[in-house]
Amino acid sequence: MRLPRQHEQGQACRPTDPGRQAAPAHSTRGGGPRSFTVAALAAAVLASGAAPAFAHPPQPAGRAGVAASPGGPERVHQALPTRTVEKAIRAAESQEGTPYGWGGTGPDAFDCSGLVQWSFKQAGVSLPRIAQDQVQEGTRVSYSSARRGDILYWSDGGYAYHVAIYLGADRMIDAPHSGDHVRERDVNHYNLAGAVRL
């Protein structure tokens, strides 16, 4: 059983294999004539000579493109409207000077992912609590392609341990570390893995 992770900086909270996903279970309950497995269904369709329509399910309709997640299902990503992004940035800027607090989700103290989560929540966008999960929420882009309002993330061994909101022109706002406070500063390029566009 995997315990919930409370904060990305705790080494003990990191999963031993962050990329590992549980395999989906296929229903075989009931035991009656309607009971089946995917393999049995595939064999029956192929034996009948029909084209396997389930091989590529239809993509959901929407105004955004579809991006594939490695090792997982395809997800639809929608770019947030500019007004939403700017509202999140204004929320983060309103907290400048607020002290860093490990595990802090505001408004009296923030850690890095707590600030990102709180700021986007003020703009009506729900994000997970920890950096690694926030990085999974959007479309990953290179830093050279980052736009204002993207979430920058830093990685060690493939695991995101720090996040910030990109302001453009090589500037960001974040809650840096213990003893510091929420502030705007130059982007720190050491271990910078890229950006995520929500």
mmCIF file of C-alpha atoms in Angstrom:
data_model
loop_
_atom_site.group_PDB
_atom_site.id
_atom_site.type_symbol
_atom_site.label_atom_id
_atom_site.label_comp_id
_atom_site.label_asym_id
_atom_site.label_seq_id
_atom_site.Cartn_x
_atom_site.Cartn_y
_atom_site.Cartn_z
ATOM 1 C CA MET A 1 0.000 0.000 0.000
ATOM 2 C CA ARG A 2 1.398 3.421 -0.943
ATOM 3 C CA LEU A 3 0.917 6.159 1.612
ATOM 4 C CA PRO A 4 -0.079 9.638 0.387
ATOM 5 C CA ARG A 5 2.829 12.006 -0.139
ATOM 6 C CA GLN A 6 2.536 15.159 1.932
ATOM 7 C CA HIS A 7 5.346 17.234 0.479
ATOM 8 C CA GLU A 8 7.789 16.863 -2.350
ATOM 9 C CA GLN A 9 10.905 17.654 -0.313
ATOM 10 C CA GLY A 10 10.604 14.695 2.031
ATOM 11 C CA GLN A 11 12.826 11.909 0.692
ATOM 12 C CA ALA A 12 10.675 9.329 2.460
ATOM 13 C CA CYS A 13 7.623 10.694 0.658
ATOM 14 C CA ARG A 14 9.032 10.025 -2.787
ATOM 15 C CA PRO A 15 7.764 6.848 -4.455
ATOM 16 C CA THR A 16 10.472 4.273 -5.083
ATOM 17 C CA ASP A 17 9.450 4.100 -8.739
ATOM 18 C CA PRO A 18 7.596 7.317 -9.738
ATOM 19 C CA GLY A 19 7.008 6.078 -13.295
ATOM 20 C CA ARG A 20 5.386 2.815 -12.282
ATOM 21 C CA GLN A 21 1.641 2.664 -12.741
ATOM 22 C CA ALA A 22 -0.818 0.032 -11.625
ATOM 23 C CA ALA A 23 -2.185 -2.101 -14.435
ATOM 24 C CA PRO A 24 -5.906 -1.634 -15.065
ATOM 25 C CA ALA A 25 -8.110 -4.467 -13.880
ATOM 26 C CA HIS A 26 -10.537 -5.998 -16.369
ATOM 27 C CA SER A 27 -13.944 -7.017 -15.137
ATOM 28 C CA THR A 28 -14.749 -10.723 -15.082
ATOM 29 C CA ARG A 29 -17.292 -10.589 -12.273
ATOM 30 C CA GLY A 30 -20.630 -12.270 -12.553
ATOM 31 C CA GLY A 31 -19.378 -15.559 -14.010
ATOM 32 C CA GLY A 32 -22.430 -15.740 -16.304
ATOM 33 C CA PRO A 33 -22.752 -15.539 -20.063
ATOM 34 C CA ARG A 34 -21.886 -11.775 -20.092
ATOM 35 C CA SER A 35 -18.592 -12.332 -18.264
ATOM 36 C CA PHE A 36 -15.525 -11.791 -20.465
ATOM 37 C CA THR A 37 -11.902 -10.743 -20.540
ATOM 38 C CA VAL A 38 -10.374 -8.354 -23.029
ATOM 39 C CA ALA A 39 -8.262 -11.163 -24.503
ATOM 40 C CA ALA A 40 -11.341 -13.361 -25.021
ATOM 41 C CA LEU A 41 -13.250 -10.484 -26.631
ATOM 42 C CA ALA A 42 -10.322 -9.702 -28.953
ATOM 43 C CA ALA A 43 -10.051 -13.353 -29.984
ATOM 44 C CA ALA A 44 -13.791 -13.496 -30.725
ATOM 45 C CA VAL A 45 -13.693 -10.327 -32.860
ATOM 46 C CA LEU A 46 -10.633 -11.482 -34.814
ATOM 47 C CA ALA A 47 -12.150 -14.921 -35.375
ATOM 48 C CA SER A 48 -15.274 -13.299 -36.834
ATOM 49 C CA GLY A 49 -13.155 -11.400 -39.377
ATOM 50 C CA ALA A 50 -14.438 -7.999 -38.206
ATOM 51 C CA ALA A 51 -12.085 -5.089 -37.748
ATOM 52 C CA PRO A 52 -11.291 -4.550 -34.056
ATOM 53 C CA ALA A 53 -13.099 -1.233 -33.516
ATOM 54 C CA PHE A 54 -11.831 -1.008 -29.941
ATOM 55 C CA ALA A 55 -8.164 -0.871 -30.975
ATOM 56 C CA HIS A 56 -8.161 2.931 -31.212
ATOM 57 C CA PRO A 57 -11.023 4.482 -29.245
ATOM 58 C CA PRO A 58 -12.436 7.766 -30.539
ATOM 59 C CA GLN A 59 -10.729 10.866 -29.194
ATOM 60 C CA PRO A 60 -12.759 13.235 -27.037
ATOM 61 C CA ALA A 61 -14.045 16.312 -28.807
ATOM 62 C CA GLY A 62 -12.929 19.709 -27.658
ATOM 63 C CA ARG A 63 -11.132 22.892 -28.559
ATOM 64 C CA ALA A 64 -7.727 21.549 -27.535
ATOM 65 C CA GLY A 65 -5.310 19.024 -28.964
ATOM 66 C CA VAL A 66 -4.665 15.577 -27.597
ATOM 67 C CA ALA A 67 -1.309 14.769 -26.038
ATOM 68 C CA ALA A 68 -0.139 11.266 -25.269
ATOM 69 C CA SER A 69 1.121 10.466 -21.800
ATOM 70 C CA PRO A 70 3.994 7.959 -21.866
ATOM 71 C CA GLY A 71 2.780 4.612 -20.612
ATOM 72 C CA GLY A 72 -0.756 5.865 -20.057
ATOM 73 C CA PRO A 73 -3.950 6.937 -21.739
ATOM 74 C CA GLU A 74 -4.128 9.945 -24.006
ATOM 75 C CA ARG A 75 -5.206 13.167 -22.286
ATOM 76 C CA VAL A 76 -6.777 16.356 -23.559
ATOM 77 C CA HIS A 77 -4.861 19.508 -22.599
ATOM 78 C CA GLN A 78 -6.418 22.928 -22.878
ATOM 79 C CA ALA A 79 -4.384 26.115 -22.709
ATOM 80 C CA LEU A 80 -5.776 28.428 -20.044
ATOM 81 C CA PRO A 81 -7.172 31.769 -21.183
ATOM 82 C CA THR A 82 -4.822 34.729 -20.707
ATOM 83 C CA ARG A 83 -7.166 36.345 -18.159
ATOM 84 C CA THR A 84 -7.008 33.186 -16.003
ATOM 85 C CA VAL A 85 -3.209 33.050 -16.192
ATOM 86 C CA GLU A 86 -2.923 36.736 -15.282
ATOM 87 C CA LYS A 87 -5.288 36.283 -12.345
ATOM 88 C CA ALA A 88 -3.099 33.452 -11.013
ATOM 89 C CA ILE A 89 0.028 35.584 -11.429
ATOM 90 C CA ARG A 90 -1.596 38.539 -9.617
ATOM 91 C CA ALA A 91 -2.563 36.182 -6.789
ATOM 92 C CA ALA A 92 1.040 34.965 -6.478
ATOM 93 C CA GLU A 93 2.370 38.523 -6.584
ATOM 94 C CA SER A 94 -0.056 39.516 -3.819
ATOM 95 C CA GLN A 95 1.792 37.077 -1.554
ATOM 96 C CA GLU A 96 5.276 38.556 -2.067
ATOM 97 C CA GLY A 97 6.995 38.733 1.292
ATOM 98 C CA THR A 98 5.002 35.829 2.777
ATOM 99 C CA PRO A 99 7.467 33.507 4.532
ATOM 100 C CA TYR A 100 8.412 30.099 3.189
ATOM 101 C CA GLY A 101 6.934 27.340 5.311
ATOM 102 C CA TRP A 102 7.606 23.668 4.637
ATOM 103 C CA GLY A 103 4.240 22.140 3.710
ATOM 104 C CA GLY A 104 2.617 25.592 3.703
ATOM 105 C CA THR A 105 -0.462 26.136 1.561
ATOM 106 C CA GLY A 106 -1.107 29.751 2.588
ATOM 107 C CA PRO A 107 -2.074 32.332 3.197
ATOM 108 C CA ASP A 108 0.363 32.773 6.131
ATOM 109 C CA ALA A 109 3.176 30.588 4.734
ATOM 110 C CA PHE A 110 3.883 28.755 1.481
ATOM 111 C CA ASP A 111 6.203 26.141 0.120
ATOM 112 C CA CYS A 112 6.802 26.098 -3.638
ATOM 113 C CA SER A 113 3.912 23.870 -4.693
ATOM 114 C CA GLY A 114 1.638 25.369 -2.048
ATOM 115 C CA LEU A 115 2.092 28.796 -3.669
ATOM 116 C CA VAL A 116 1.444 27.445 -7.177
ATOM 117 C CA GLN A 117 -1.650 25.551 -6.026
ATOM 118 C CA TRP A 118 -3.039 28.527 -4.056
ATOM 119 C CA SER A 119 -2.367 31.048 -6.833
ATOM 120 C CA PHE A 120 -4.114 29.033 -9.520
ATOM 121 C CA LYS A 121 -6.986 28.246 -7.149
ATOM 122 C CA GLN A 122 -7.627 32.006 -6.859
ATOM 123 C CA ALA A 123 -8.059 31.957 -10.656
ATOM 124 C CA GLY A 124 -10.467 29.009 -10.509
ATOM 125 C CA VAL A 125 -7.966 26.317 -11.496
ATOM 126 C CA SER A 126 -7.645 23.235 -9.306
ATOM 127 C CA LEU A 127 -4.164 21.713 -9.060
ATOM 128 C CA PRO A 128 -2.786 18.825 -6.973
ATOM 129 C CA ARG A 129 -0.800 19.589 -3.839
ATOM 130 C CA ILE A 130 2.751 18.468 -4.638
ATOM 131 C CA ALA A 131 5.207 19.454 -7.368
ATOM 132 C CA GLN A 132 5.463 16.038 -9.026
ATOM 133 C CA ASP A 133 1.685 15.825 -9.407
ATOM 134 C CA GLN A 134 1.389 19.431 -10.619
ATOM 135 C CA VAL A 135 3.881 18.686 -13.382
ATOM 136 C CA GLN A 136 1.558 15.924 -14.636
ATOM 137 C CA GLU A 137 -1.367 18.332 -15.073
ATOM 138 C CA GLY A 138 -0.489 20.020 -18.333
ATOM 139 C CA THR A 139 1.562 19.814 -21.485
ATOM 140 C CA ARG A 140 5.314 19.754 -20.931
ATOM 141 C CA VAL A 141 7.301 22.227 -22.992
ATOM 142 C CA SER A 142 10.971 23.185 -23.086
ATOM 143 C CA TYR A 143 12.098 26.226 -21.154
ATOM 144 C CA SER A 144 12.953 27.945 -24.439
ATOM 145 C CA SER A 145 9.255 27.628 -25.377
ATOM 146 C CA ALA A 146 7.912 28.695 -21.968
ATOM 147 C CA ARG A 147 5.260 31.409 -21.834
ATOM 148 C CA ARG A 148 4.083 33.692 -19.056
ATOM 149 C CA GLY A 149 2.026 31.675 -16.558
ATOM 150 C CA ASP A 150 3.616 28.301 -17.330
ATOM 151 C CA ILE A 151 4.770 26.272 -14.343
ATOM 152 C CA LEU A 152 8.548 25.856 -14.311
ATOM 153 C CA TYR A 153 9.845 22.709 -12.648
ATOM 154 C CA TRP A 154 13.164 21.388 -11.412
ATOM 155 C CA SER A 155 13.930 17.697 -11.435
ATOM 156 C CA ASP A 156 16.361 15.288 -9.842
ATOM 157 C CA GLY A 157 16.377 11.794 -11.290
ATOM 158 C CA GLY A 158 13.143 12.456 -13.164
ATOM 159 C CA TYR A 159 11.228 13.533 -10.052
ATOM 160 C CA ALA A 160 10.040 17.159 -9.820
ATOM 161 C CA TYR A 161 11.126 18.680 -6.526
ATOM 162 C CA HIS A 162 10.486 22.410 -7.094
ATOM 163 C CA VAL A 163 7.993 24.531 -9.040
ATOM 164 C CA ALA A 164 7.558 28.227 -9.816
ATOM 165 C CA ILE A 165 5.321 30.400 -11.978
ATOM 166 C CA TYR A 166 7.076 31.812 -15.020
ATOM 167 C CA LEU A 167 6.660 35.563 -15.510
ATOM 168 C CA GLY A 168 8.536 35.863 -18.812
ATOM 169 C CA ALA A 169 11.882 37.496 -19.648
ATOM 170 C CA ASP A 170 13.799 34.921 -17.554
ATOM 171 C CA ARG A 171 11.898 35.889 -14.369
ATOM 172 C CA MET A 172 9.729 33.784 -12.076
ATOM 173 C CA ILE A 173 7.853 33.968 -8.784
ATOM 174 C CA ASP A 174 8.165 31.230 -6.188
ATOM 175 C CA ALA A 175 8.605 30.302 -2.551
ATOM 176 C CA PRO A 176 12.312 29.365 -2.740
ATOM 177 C CA HIS A 177 13.312 27.592 0.479
ATOM 178 C CA SER A 178 13.348 27.669 4.259
ATOM 179 C CA GLY A 179 14.441 31.044 5.618
ATOM 180 C CA ASP A 180 13.284 32.859 2.485
ATOM 181 C CA HIS A 181 9.931 34.275 1.349
ATOM 182 C CA VAL A 182 7.695 34.442 -1.724
ATOM 183 C CA ARG A 183 9.400 36.688 -4.236
ATOM 184 C CA GLU A 184 10.074 37.418 -7.878
ATOM 185 C CA ARG A 185 13.574 36.511 -9.021
ATOM 186 C CA ASP A 186 15.683 35.404 -11.977
ATOM 187 C CA VAL A 187 15.075 31.857 -13.186
ATOM 188 C CA ASN A 188 17.553 29.445 -11.600
ATOM 189 C CA HIS A 189 18.719 27.215 -14.459
ATOM 190 C CA TYR A 190 20.421 24.601 -12.278
ATOM 191 C CA ASN A 191 18.419 21.331 -12.650
ATOM 192 C CA LEU A 192 15.677 23.232 -14.502
ATOM 193 C CA ALA A 193 13.839 20.478 -16.359
ATOM 194 C CA GLY A 194 11.353 22.555 -18.338
ATOM 195 C CA ALA A 195 7.875 23.996 -18.103
ATOM 196 C CA VAL A 196 4.283 22.845 -17.990
ATOM 197 C CA ARG A 197 1.516 24.693 -19.809
ATOM 198 C CA LEU A 198 -1.895 24.359 -18.165
#
